[in-house]
Amino acid sequence: MPGNKTVVYQGPGHVSVEDLDYPKLELPEQHRKINHGAILKVVASNICGSDQHMVRGRTTAPEGQTLGHEITGEVVEVGPDVEFIKVGDLCSVPFNIACGRCRMCMEGHTGVCLNVNPARAGAAYGYVDMGGWLGGQAQYVLVPYADFNLLKFPDKDRAMDKILDLAMLSDIFPTGYHGCYTAGVTTGSTVYIAGAGPVGLAAATSAFLLGAAVVIVGDLNEQRLAQARSFGCETVDLTTDASLADMVEQILGEPEVDAAVDAVGFEARGHGADAGEEPATVLNDIMSIARPAARLGIPGLYVTGDPGGKDAEAKVGSLRVSIGTGWAKSHSFTTGQCPVKQYNRQLMMAILHDRTHIAKNVHATVLPIDDAPKGYTDFDQGAASKYVLDPNRELVGAGV
């Protein structure tokens, strides 16, 4: 059997690349055979902001946690219960692990599947408290319920021509789209997106795809704001002393937007050049500038266990959210994991038919897997890039 280089969390601020065992069609932590699973040779596996939360020590992830839930790969082995996925298929792997059989899956809520995590509803690859499934920042990975979970690309050669775009289907593109779709973005909408990291840039891309007239992106990082401007976004610099409403009014002529998206999550900072962490900032911001009866999409991650939280309440996910503002303005909120399967096939078609160029918009940047520690460090320092790991040297020459 071949080896399996895998990215592993070794404690706050430290990841390493370890040689682990080639995966089997089983999940020892749950004492389960995975006859319905497939093993994939990983073509691309991205570093995600959610991974970065763990690496910063801002979750309860144990040392030794394998990493990686944004996976694209080629099937090299299938279990005896797999009927439709075949060896050689090139596929996108939704970061949600879902059985396809439970009530939640039947209703399309694949982010909260009831059968893949004994601790809670919902599971993901390589993530703390998400079922014990090994991470996909690796050369090989096990995917359970392969017939249900895998999105097969219809033509392998054509897919490899657009592989960096298609690599975004496992998480950030559907997640950004989910944020905008649930916020009601449609033809002619004015939209505010908090955060110019990869999910925020994916949300901005999605807003244009949905027909938005104006997309405003707010952040504290000028390099990332410049990346947003590169594909037509307006931007607001949150290091300034101006109020968010005033900056929005300067762009739109009014201090409100039709729809707003939180692409930041629980490590949010306040406004101003020297602002510290204020985890409810973005939630309160989007309520403050969203028009009455607006819908707010909240794909940004919030947790129930944050060892680095600024106070006792934040450490357990209890934040000072002005729910009275949202109530008074009749806002609707959508939170939680994006159910990737609701969107990934449609977004795949948009990519294959040149209706969107997500890899360019998020500045996809390929790294060999051995450079994963550097990718995590650079990302943590605010690089305006979406790092794509190349575990098996399949992406040599790939570009945007």
Short mmCIF file of C-alpha atoms in Angstrom, two decimals:
data_model
loop_
_atom_site.label_atom_id
_atom_site.label_comp_id
_atom_site.label_asym_id
_atom_site.label_seq_id
_atom_site.Cartn_x
_atom_site.Cartn_y
_atom_site.Cartn_z
CA MET A 1 0.00 0.00 0.00
CA PRO A 2 1.22 3.55 -0.68
CA GLY A 3 1.92 5.95 2.15
CA ASN A 4 -0.37 8.78 3.03
CA LYS A 5 1.15 12.16 3.80
CA THR A 6 -1.39 14.03 5.93
CA VAL A 7 -1.53 17.47 7.55
CA VAL A 8 -1.89 17.18 11.34
CA TYR A 9 -2.62 19.77 14.05
CA GLN A 10 0.09 19.63 16.71
CA GLY A 11 -1.09 22.38 19.06
CA PRO A 12 -1.76 26.11 18.78
CA GLY A 13 0.13 27.62 15.86
CA HIS A 14 1.71 24.35 14.77
CA VAL A 15 0.88 21.90 11.99
CA SER A 16 3.05 19.17 10.53
CA VAL A 17 2.95 16.78 7.61
CA GLU A 18 2.98 13.20 8.84
CA ASP A 19 3.17 9.82 7.09
CA LEU A 20 -0.01 8.03 8.18
CA ASP A 21 -1.52 4.75 7.11
CA TYR A 22 -3.32 4.37 3.82
CA PRO A 23 -7.06 4.57 4.60
CA LYS A 24 -9.28 1.53 4.95
CA LEU A 25 -12.98 1.13 4.32
CA GLU A 26 -13.69 1.43 8.02
CA LEU A 27 -13.99 3.99 10.80
CA PRO A 28 -12.29 2.54 13.89
CA GLU A 29 -13.47 5.35 16.20
CA GLN A 30 -17.06 4.32 15.56
CA HIS A 31 -16.28 0.59 15.08
CA ARG A 32 -17.93 0.68 11.67
CA LYS A 33 -17.21 -0.97 8.35
CA ILE A 34 -17.70 1.46 5.49
CA ASN A 35 -18.77 -0.88 2.68
CA HIS A 36 -20.66 2.04 1.14
CA GLY A 37 -17.47 4.13 0.94
CA ALA A 38 -14.78 4.96 -1.57
CA ILE A 39 -11.11 5.82 -1.24
CA LEU A 40 -9.96 8.82 -3.24
CA LYS A 41 -6.52 9.84 -4.42
CA VAL A 42 -6.62 13.53 -3.52
CA VAL A 43 -6.08 15.92 -6.43
CA ALA A 44 -6.66 19.13 -4.47
CA SER A 45 -7.38 19.92 -0.82
CA ASN A 46 -7.75 23.51 0.30
CA ILE A 47 -6.80 25.27 3.51
CA CYS A 48 -9.97 26.75 5.00
CA GLY A 49 -10.56 29.50 7.53
CA SER A 50 -12.36 26.92 9.64
CA ASP A 51 -9.14 24.89 9.75
CA GLN A 52 -7.33 28.05 10.77
CA HIS A 53 -9.60 28.45 13.80
CA MET A 54 -8.39 25.05 15.00
CA VAL A 55 -4.75 25.80 14.25
CA ARG A 56 -4.95 29.05 16.22
CA GLY A 57 -6.11 27.03 19.20
CA ARG A 58 -9.57 28.59 19.10
CA THR A 59 -11.44 25.29 19.29
CA THR A 60 -11.23 22.21 21.50
CA ALA A 61 -9.36 20.24 18.81
CA PRO A 62 -6.87 17.77 20.34
CA GLU A 63 -3.27 17.50 19.25
CA GLY A 64 -3.10 14.89 16.52
CA GLN A 65 -6.30 16.07 14.82
CA THR A 66 -5.97 15.46 11.08
CA LEU A 67 -7.03 18.41 8.95
CA GLY A 68 -8.83 19.12 5.73
CA HIS A 69 -12.44 19.10 4.58
CA GLU A 70 -12.20 20.75 1.14
CA ILE A 71 -11.44 17.75 -1.07
CA THR A 72 -11.37 16.97 -4.78
CA GLY A 73 -10.07 13.60 -5.90
CA GLU A 74 -10.03 10.55 -8.13
CA VAL A 75 -11.68 7.32 -6.97
CA VAL A 76 -9.14 4.50 -6.58
CA GLU A 77 -11.18 1.97 -4.57
CA VAL A 78 -14.87 1.40 -3.86
CA GLY A 79 -16.63 -0.69 -1.25
CA PRO A 80 -18.87 -3.65 -2.13
CA ASP A 81 -22.06 -1.62 -1.57
CA VAL A 82 -21.13 1.18 -3.97
CA GLU A 83 -23.24 0.90 -7.16
CA PHE A 84 -22.76 4.00 -9.29
CA ILE A 85 -19.43 5.64 -8.49
CA LYS A 86 -16.56 3.89 -10.32
CA VAL A 87 -12.80 3.68 -10.01
CA GLY A 88 -11.32 6.48 -12.12
CA ASP A 89 -14.15 8.98 -11.51
CA LEU A 90 -12.95 12.50 -10.71
CA CYS A 91 -15.19 13.95 -8.03
CA SER A 92 -15.86 16.85 -5.69
CA VAL A 93 -16.42 15.89 -2.05
CA PRO A 94 -18.95 17.99 -0.10
CA PHE A 95 -17.43 18.87 3.25
CA ASN A 96 -20.67 17.74 4.93
CA ILE A 97 -20.65 14.00 5.49
CA ALA A 98 -24.19 12.73 5.00
CA CYS A 99 -25.87 9.34 4.87
CA GLY A 100 -28.62 10.22 2.39
CA ARG A 101 -31.10 8.14 4.38
CA CYS A 102 -32.11 10.02 7.53
CA ARG A 103 -34.86 12.60 7.90
CA MET A 104 -32.44 15.53 7.67
CA CYS A 105 -30.82 14.24 4.48
CA MET A 106 -34.22 13.48 2.95
CA GLU A 107 -35.22 17.10 3.58
CA GLY A 108 -31.98 18.42 2.06
CA HIS A 109 -30.31 19.38 5.35
CA THR A 110 -27.12 17.41 4.72
CA GLY A 111 -25.14 19.61 7.11
CA VAL A 112 -26.99 18.08 10.05
CA CYS A 113 -27.18 14.41 9.06
CA LEU A 114 -28.30 12.26 11.98
CA ASN A 115 -26.28 9.11 11.25
CA VAL A 116 -22.64 10.13 10.79
CA ASN A 117 -21.64 11.53 14.17
CA PRO A 118 -22.59 9.92 17.48
CA ALA A 119 -21.98 13.17 19.38
CA ARG A 120 -24.27 15.56 17.51
CA ALA A 121 -26.05 16.14 14.21
CA GLY A 122 -23.66 16.76 11.34
CA ALA A 123 -20.15 15.64 10.46
CA ALA A 124 -17.17 16.78 8.40
CA TYR A 125 -13.76 15.50 7.42
CA GLY A 126 -10.82 16.39 9.64
CA TYR A 127 -12.67 18.59 12.10
CA VAL A 128 -13.02 18.64 15.86
CA ASP A 129 -16.18 17.03 17.29
CA MET A 130 -17.40 16.14 13.80
CA GLY A 131 -17.49 12.37 13.94
CA GLY A 132 -13.87 11.26 13.90
CA TRP A 133 -13.53 11.18 10.10
CA LEU A 134 -9.96 11.63 8.92
CA GLY A 135 -8.98 14.84 7.16
CA GLY A 136 -8.47 15.23 3.44
CA GLN A 137 -5.33 17.38 3.45
CA ALA A 138 -3.72 14.10 2.57
CA GLN A 139 -2.71 11.95 -0.37
CA TYR A 140 -5.67 9.60 0.14
CA VAL A 141 -8.98 9.90 1.98
CA LEU A 142 -12.01 7.75 2.78
CA VAL A 143 -15.42 9.08 1.68
CA PRO A 144 -18.45 7.23 3.16
CA TYR A 145 -21.81 6.85 1.41
CA ALA A 146 -19.97 7.45 -1.84
CA ASP A 147 -22.95 7.16 -4.17
CA PHE A 148 -24.74 9.91 -2.25
CA ASN A 149 -21.86 12.21 -1.31
CA LEU A 150 -19.63 12.35 -4.36
CA LEU A 151 -20.29 14.77 -7.22
CA LYS A 152 -18.76 13.20 -10.33
CA PHE A 153 -17.42 15.57 -12.95
CA PRO A 154 -18.93 14.59 -16.32
CA ASP A 155 -15.67 14.81 -18.30
CA LYS A 156 -12.31 14.28 -16.59
CA ASP A 157 -10.16 16.13 -19.14
CA ARG A 158 -12.48 19.11 -19.23
CA ALA A 159 -12.59 19.12 -15.43
CA MET A 160 -8.81 19.12 -15.14
CA ASP A 161 -8.73 22.22 -17.37
CA LYS A 162 -10.79 24.00 -14.70
CA ILE A 163 -9.61 22.08 -11.68
CA LEU A 164 -8.80 25.08 -9.46
CA ASP A 165 -12.31 26.45 -9.99
CA LEU A 166 -13.88 23.04 -9.37
CA ALA A 167 -11.77 22.60 -6.23
CA MET A 168 -13.86 25.37 -4.65
CA LEU A 169 -17.06 23.28 -4.91
CA SER A 170 -16.31 21.25 -1.79
CA ASP A 171 -16.94 24.20 0.54
CA ILE A 172 -16.29 27.87 -0.05
CA PHE A 173 -18.20 28.43 -3.29
CA PRO A 174 -21.39 26.69 -2.10
CA THR A 175 -20.92 28.28 1.34
CA GLY A 176 -20.62 31.77 -0.11
CA TYR A 177 -23.55 31.09 -2.42
CA HIS A 178 -25.61 29.77 0.50
CA GLY A 179 -24.92 32.96 2.43
CA CYS A 180 -26.17 35.10 -0.45
CA TYR A 181 -29.07 32.86 -1.45
CA THR A 182 -30.43 32.68 2.09
CA ALA A 183 -29.99 36.46 2.37
CA GLY A 184 -32.34 36.84 -0.59
CA VAL A 185 -29.82 38.23 -3.08
CA THR A 186 -31.45 38.54 -6.49
CA THR A 187 -31.51 40.69 -9.61
CA GLY A 188 -30.74 44.31 -8.70
CA SER A 189 -29.95 43.68 -5.03
CA THR A 190 -27.57 45.82 -3.03
CA VAL A 191 -25.47 43.54 -0.84
CA TYR A 192 -23.04 43.96 2.05
CA ILE A 193 -20.60 41.13 2.72
CA ALA A 194 -18.60 41.25 5.93
CA GLY A 195 -15.17 39.74 5.39
CA ALA A 196 -12.85 39.62 2.37
CA GLY A 197 -11.32 36.25 3.16
CA PRO A 198 -11.94 33.35 0.77
CA VAL A 199 -15.54 32.75 1.92
CA GLY A 200 -16.32 36.46 1.68
CA LEU A 201 -14.84 36.62 -1.82
CA ALA A 202 -16.80 33.50 -2.76
CA ALA A 203 -19.95 35.18 -1.41
CA ALA A 204 -19.21 38.29 -3.47
CA THR A 205 -18.73 36.12 -6.56
CA SER A 206 -22.03 34.42 -5.78
CA ALA A 207 -23.84 37.72 -5.31
CA PHE A 208 -22.89 38.76 -8.83
CA LEU A 209 -23.90 35.35 -10.16
CA LEU A 210 -27.31 35.84 -8.51
CA GLY A 211 -27.71 39.23 -10.20
CA ALA A 212 -26.72 41.78 -7.55
CA ALA A 213 -26.42 45.37 -8.73
CA VAL A 214 -23.86 46.43 -6.11
CA VAL A 215 -21.70 44.26 -3.87
CA ILE A 216 -19.93 45.97 -0.97
CA VAL A 217 -17.24 44.06 0.92
CA GLY A 218 -15.96 45.20 4.31
CA ASP A 219 -12.68 44.17 5.92
CA LEU A 220 -9.69 45.43 7.92
CA ASN A 221 -7.14 43.99 5.46
CA GLU A 222 -6.32 46.23 2.49
CA GLN A 223 -4.73 43.41 0.49
CA ARG A 224 -7.92 41.40 0.71
CA LEU A 225 -10.06 44.44 -0.10
CA ALA A 226 -7.94 44.97 -3.23
CA GLN A 227 -8.68 41.39 -4.22
CA ALA A 228 -12.42 42.11 -3.87
CA ARG A 229 -12.09 45.22 -6.03
CA SER A 230 -10.29 43.18 -8.71
CA PHE A 231 -13.60 41.64 -9.83
CA GLY A 232 -15.94 44.59 -9.41
CA CYS A 233 -16.78 44.87 -5.72
CA GLU A 234 -17.05 48.13 -3.85
CA THR A 235 -15.15 48.05 -0.57
CA VAL A 236 -15.18 49.68 2.85
CA ASP A 237 -12.10 49.87 5.07
CA LEU A 238 -13.13 49.04 8.62
CA THR A 239 -9.88 50.36 10.09
CA THR A 240 -11.20 53.90 9.62
CA ASP A 241 -13.21 55.87 12.18
CA ALA A 242 -16.16 56.38 9.82
CA SER A 243 -19.33 54.49 10.68
CA LEU A 244 -20.29 51.55 8.50
CA ALA A 245 -23.65 53.16 7.69
CA ASP A 246 -21.91 56.34 6.52
CA MET A 247 -19.53 54.38 4.28
CA VAL A 248 -22.42 52.43 2.78
CA GLU A 249 -24.30 55.68 2.17
CA GLN A 250 -21.33 57.14 0.33
CA ILE A 251 -21.52 54.23 -2.10
CA LEU A 252 -25.29 53.75 -2.45
CA GLY A 253 -26.74 57.12 -1.52
CA GLU A 254 -28.55 55.49 1.40
CA PRO A 255 -27.24 53.82 4.57
CA GLU A 256 -28.95 50.46 4.05
CA VAL A 257 -28.59 47.40 1.86
CA ASP A 258 -31.12 44.85 0.65
CA ALA A 259 -29.16 41.85 1.89
CA ALA A 260 -26.20 41.19 4.17
CA VAL A 261 -23.84 38.25 4.73
CA ASP A 262 -21.55 37.42 7.66
CA ALA A 263 -18.48 35.68 6.19
CA VAL A 264 -16.31 36.28 9.28
CA GLY A 265 -17.64 34.33 12.26
CA PHE A 266 -16.64 34.24 15.89
CA GLU A 267 -13.13 35.71 15.65
CA ALA A 268 -14.53 39.05 14.48
CA ARG A 269 -12.78 42.26 15.43
CA GLY A 270 -14.24 45.68 16.13
CA HIS A 271 -13.77 48.70 13.89
CA GLY A 272 -10.73 50.99 13.87
CA ALA A 273 -7.01 50.58 13.30
CA ASP A 274 -6.35 49.26 16.80
CA ALA A 275 -9.58 47.33 17.28
CA GLY A 276 -9.51 44.22 19.42
CA GLU A 277 -11.60 41.12 19.16
CA GLU A 278 -15.35 41.71 19.50
CA PRO A 279 -17.03 38.48 18.45
CA ALA A 280 -20.53 39.91 17.99
CA THR A 281 -19.36 42.85 15.83
CA VAL A 282 -20.33 41.44 12.46
CA LEU A 283 -23.72 40.15 13.58
CA ASN A 284 -24.56 43.58 14.97
CA ASP A 285 -23.13 45.33 11.90
CA ILE A 286 -25.24 43.44 9.40
CA MET A 287 -28.40 44.08 11.40
CA SER A 288 -27.56 47.77 11.61
CA ILE A 289 -27.29 48.30 7.85
CA ALA A 290 -29.82 45.77 6.51
CA ARG A 291 -33.14 47.29 5.54
CA PRO A 292 -36.32 46.36 7.44
CA ALA A 293 -37.55 42.85 6.61
CA ALA A 294 -34.16 41.91 5.15
CA ARG A 295 -32.75 38.41 5.28
CA LEU A 296 -29.29 37.84 6.74
CA GLY A 297 -27.04 34.97 5.66
CA ILE A 298 -24.59 33.81 8.32
CA PRO A 299 -22.21 31.19 6.89
CA GLY A 300 -19.40 32.47 9.15
CA LEU A 301 -18.48 29.89 11.79
CA TYR A 302 -19.66 30.22 15.40
CA VAL A 303 -18.72 27.62 18.03
CA THR A 304 -19.82 26.44 21.45
CA GLY A 305 -16.29 25.91 22.70
CA ASP A 306 -13.60 28.61 22.24
CA PRO A 307 -10.66 28.37 24.67
CA GLY A 308 -9.36 31.72 23.43
CA GLY A 309 -12.61 33.64 23.82
CA LYS A 310 -12.32 37.15 25.23
CA ASP A 311 -14.56 36.44 28.21
CA ALA A 312 -16.39 33.60 29.94
CA GLU A 313 -19.48 34.01 27.77
CA ALA A 314 -17.52 34.01 24.50
CA LYS A 315 -15.71 30.84 25.55
CA VAL A 316 -19.03 28.97 25.31
CA GLY A 317 -20.38 30.81 22.26
CA SER A 318 -22.62 33.26 24.13
CA LEU A 319 -22.23 36.64 22.42
CA ARG A 320 -23.62 40.13 22.99
CA VAL A 321 -25.86 40.22 19.96
CA SER A 322 -28.41 43.01 19.70
CA ILE A 323 -31.30 40.70 18.95
CA GLY A 324 -33.64 43.58 19.72
CA THR A 325 -32.39 45.33 16.59
CA GLY A 326 -33.11 42.28 14.47
CA TRP A 327 -36.53 41.85 16.04
CA ALA A 328 -37.47 45.51 15.59
CA LYS A 329 -36.46 45.37 11.91
CA SER A 330 -38.18 42.00 11.28
CA HIS A 331 -34.97 40.39 10.09
CA SER A 332 -34.67 36.73 9.18
CA PHE A 333 -31.45 34.82 9.96
CA THR A 334 -30.01 31.66 8.38
CA THR A 335 -27.07 30.09 10.20
CA GLY A 336 -25.19 26.80 10.23
CA GLN A 337 -23.20 24.64 7.87
CA CYS A 338 -23.97 25.12 4.21
CA PRO A 339 -25.76 22.03 2.83
CA VAL A 340 -23.31 21.74 -0.06
CA LYS A 341 -25.37 19.27 -2.10
CA GLN A 342 -28.12 21.85 -2.53
CA TYR A 343 -25.80 23.94 -4.70
CA ASN A 344 -22.71 22.10 -5.91
CA ARG A 345 -24.08 20.60 -9.12
CA GLN A 346 -25.49 23.92 -10.33
CA LEU A 347 -22.26 25.73 -9.47
CA MET A 348 -20.26 23.03 -11.26
CA MET A 349 -22.27 23.76 -14.40
CA ALA A 350 -21.65 27.49 -14.03
CA ILE A 351 -17.91 26.80 -13.85
CA LEU A 352 -17.80 24.33 -16.74
CA HIS A 353 -19.70 26.77 -18.97
CA ASP A 354 -17.58 29.81 -18.07
CA ARG A 355 -20.28 31.69 -16.18
CA THR A 356 -18.00 32.29 -13.22
CA HIS A 357 -14.27 32.26 -12.41
CA ILE A 358 -14.15 31.58 -8.70
CA ALA A 359 -10.48 30.50 -8.54
CA LYS A 360 -9.33 33.85 -9.96
CA ASN A 361 -11.62 35.80 -7.65
CA VAL A 362 -10.30 34.10 -4.50
CA HIS A 363 -6.70 34.08 -5.82
CA ALA A 364 -6.26 30.30 -5.72
CA THR A 365 -2.60 29.51 -5.03
CA VAL A 366 -1.20 25.99 -5.32
CA LEU A 367 1.24 24.58 -2.75
CA PRO A 368 2.79 21.13 -2.45
CA ILE A 369 1.54 19.35 0.66
CA ASP A 370 4.96 19.63 2.31
CA ASP A 371 4.47 23.42 2.29
CA ALA A 372 1.20 23.21 4.22
CA PRO A 373 2.76 24.70 7.41
CA LYS A 374 3.87 27.76 5.43
CA GLY A 375 0.42 28.04 3.86
CA TYR A 376 -1.19 28.08 7.31
CA THR A 377 1.27 30.70 8.54
CA ASP A 378 0.78 32.98 5.53
CA PHE A 379 -3.00 32.62 5.68
CA ASP A 380 -2.97 33.44 9.38
CA GLN A 381 -1.01 36.61 8.60
CA GLY A 382 -3.72 37.80 6.21
CA ALA A 383 -2.52 36.71 2.78
CA ALA A 384 -5.12 37.43 0.11
CA SER A 385 -4.94 33.88 -1.25
CA LYS A 386 -6.88 30.66 -1.16
CA TYR A 387 -4.24 27.99 -0.64
CA VAL A 388 -4.78 24.75 -2.55
CA LEU A 389 -2.65 21.80 -1.47
CA ASP A 390 -1.38 19.42 -4.16
CA PRO A 391 -0.69 16.15 -2.30
CA ASN A 392 0.02 13.98 -5.35
CA ARG A 393 1.54 16.55 -7.72
CA GLU A 394 -1.54 16.53 -9.95
CA LEU A 395 -1.75 20.33 -10.23
CA VAL A 396 1.67 21.11 -11.67
CA GLY A 397 1.05 23.85 -14.22
CA ALA A 398 -2.49 24.54 -13.04
CA GLY A 399 -3.28 28.24 -12.82
CA VAL A 400 -6.08 30.75 -12.87
#
